[in-house]
Amino acid sequence: MMKQEFTVTVYTENQIGLLNRIAIMFSRRKINIESLNTSPSEIEGIHRFTIVINEVEEVVKKLARQIEKQVEVLKAYYNTNDEIVWQELALYKVPTDEIAEKVKVERLLREYGARAVVIRKDYTVFETTGQREEINKLIAVLEPYGLIEFVRSARVAIIKASSGFHSKLKEFEKKEPGEEVIENEYLGKGDQVFTM
């Protein structure tokens, strides 16, 4: 079996230490994480991890099942690149005098879907979003003009075929409503309850 790029999407409760436990699962299997993004999801109180790895499907399937065994994990999906819509964001810092003299900036920005976010005398910062290949092409174009600094974000991705985890969770809540919260009748009465 050939290794290929997979995006693992994990819906979790927002718990301290969970990121570390998930990362350990990858390192134990000697799997390098290419990209990792955590963010709030469409459901309040639920976070979403987007993890990119290069691996064979059988290993990814086992890994997703292992991740789901964590108490705070609600669901883990894995997808190939053609099953998701994904983007990355990149920032490029270049010397302003170089870029102003030698390049038709407007044409360059249009061609690569970039925009200037900071223009100073000493440097200009461009921003673009896209897939990794598109982002890397702009690096190659800007390098001859003295690319000072470059940074690319982690992947953000949406699963094409999924009706969404949100609707599944809402369905579950209708079938299995959570218990009503009962106020602790002794709250604030410690001096009456605990006497020496």
mmCIF file of N, CA and C in Angstrom, residues 1 18 26-27 30 41 44 68 74 85 94 97 109 119 121 127 133-134 137 145-147:
data_model
loop_
_atom_site.group_PDB
_atom_site.id
_atom_site.type_symbol
_atom_site.label_atom_id
_atom_site.label_comp_id
_atom_site.label_asym_id
_atom_site.label_seq_id
_atom_site.Cartn_x
_atom_site.Cartn_y
_atom_site.Cartn_z
ATOM 1 N N MET A 1 0.839 -1.202 0.000
ATOM 2 C CA MET A 1 0.000 0.000 0.000
ATOM 3 C C MET A 1 0.873 1.251 0.000
ATOM 4 N N LEU A 18 -5.435 17.292 26.180
ATOM 5 C CA LEU A 18 -5.895 16.396 25.114
ATOM 6 C C LEU A 18 -4.979 16.477 23.898
ATOM 7 N N PHE A 26 0.483 9.784 17.691
ATOM 8 C CA PHE A 26 1.183 9.867 16.409
ATOM 9 C C PHE A 26 2.663 9.539 16.590
ATOM 10 N N SER A 27 3.291 10.113 17.633
ATOM 11 C CA SER A 27 4.729 9.899 17.818
ATOM 12 C C SER A 27 5.037 8.440 18.161
ATOM 13 N N LYS A 30 5.429 6.657 15.150
ATOM 14 C CA LYS A 30 6.443 7.291 14.295
ATOM 15 C C LYS A 30 5.809 7.935 13.050
ATOM 16 N N SER A 41 -15.448 24.707 16.874
ATOM 17 C CA SER A 41 -16.229 24.172 15.752
ATOM 18 C C SER A 41 -17.541 24.945 15.647
ATOM 19 N N GLU A 44 -21.098 25.046 19.951
ATOM 20 C CA GLU A 44 -20.537 25.731 21.115
ATOM 21 C C GLU A 44 -19.958 24.722 22.106
ATOM 22 N N GLU A 68 -10.610 8.067 18.899
ATOM 23 C CA GLU A 68 -12.001 8.088 19.374
ATOM 24 C C GLU A 68 -12.160 7.446 20.754
ATOM 25 N N LEU A 74 -15.379 13.121 20.602
ATOM 26 C CA LEU A 74 -16.733 12.766 20.190
ATOM 27 C C LEU A 74 -16.725 11.989 18.883
ATOM 28 N N VAL A 85 -12.609 20.109 1.132
ATOM 29 C CA VAL A 85 -12.286 21.441 0.612
ATOM 30 C C VAL A 85 -11.296 22.002 1.627
ATOM 31 N N VAL A 94 8.806 40.949 1.921
ATOM 32 C CA VAL A 94 9.825 41.267 0.907
ATOM 33 C C VAL A 94 10.263 42.722 1.051
ATOM 34 N N ASP A 97 11.634 48.337 -1.560
ATOM 35 C CA ASP A 97 12.307 48.960 -2.715
ATOM 36 C C ASP A 97 12.509 47.965 -3.852
ATOM 37 N N LEU A 109 0.072 40.505 -7.691
ATOM 38 C CA LEU A 109 -0.959 40.247 -6.689
ATOM 39 C C LEU A 109 -2.170 39.574 -7.322
ATOM 40 N N ILE A 119 2.476 47.764 4.220
ATOM 41 C CA ILE A 119 3.457 48.382 3.324
ATOM 42 C C ILE A 119 4.236 49.407 4.145
ATOM 43 N N LYS A 121 8.367 51.395 4.500
ATOM 44 C CA LYS A 121 9.519 51.786 3.668
ATOM 45 C C LYS A 121 10.476 50.615 3.481
ATOM 46 N N GLU A 127 -0.252 38.674 1.627
ATOM 47 C CA GLU A 127 -1.003 37.547 2.168
ATOM 48 C C GLU A 127 -1.706 36.850 1.016
ATOM 49 N N GLU A 133 0.550 23.999 -3.226
ATOM 50 C CA GLU A 133 1.274 24.187 -4.498
ATOM 51 C C GLU A 133 1.208 25.646 -4.938
ATOM 52 N N GLU A 134 0.020 26.263 -4.816
ATOM 53 C CA GLU A 134 -0.160 27.668 -5.208
ATOM 54 C C GLU A 134 0.686 28.585 -4.328
ATOM 55 N N LYS A 137 4.356 28.348 -5.239
ATOM 56 C CA LYS A 137 4.688 29.035 -6.498
ATOM 57 C C LYS A 137 5.039 30.493 -6.239
ATOM 58 N N TYR A 145 13.517 38.491 -5.461
ATOM 59 C CA TYR A 145 13.399 39.880 -5.001
ATOM 60 C C TYR A 145 13.726 40.015 -3.522
ATOM 61 N N GLY A 146 14.328 38.987 -2.950
ATOM 62 C CA GLY A 146 14.793 39.065 -1.563
ATOM 63 C C GLY A 146 13.709 38.743 -0.561
ATOM 64 N N LEU A 147 13.156 37.546 -0.637
ATOM 65 C CA LEU A 147 12.145 37.110 0.328
ATOM 66 C C LEU A 147 12.794 37.091 1.715
#
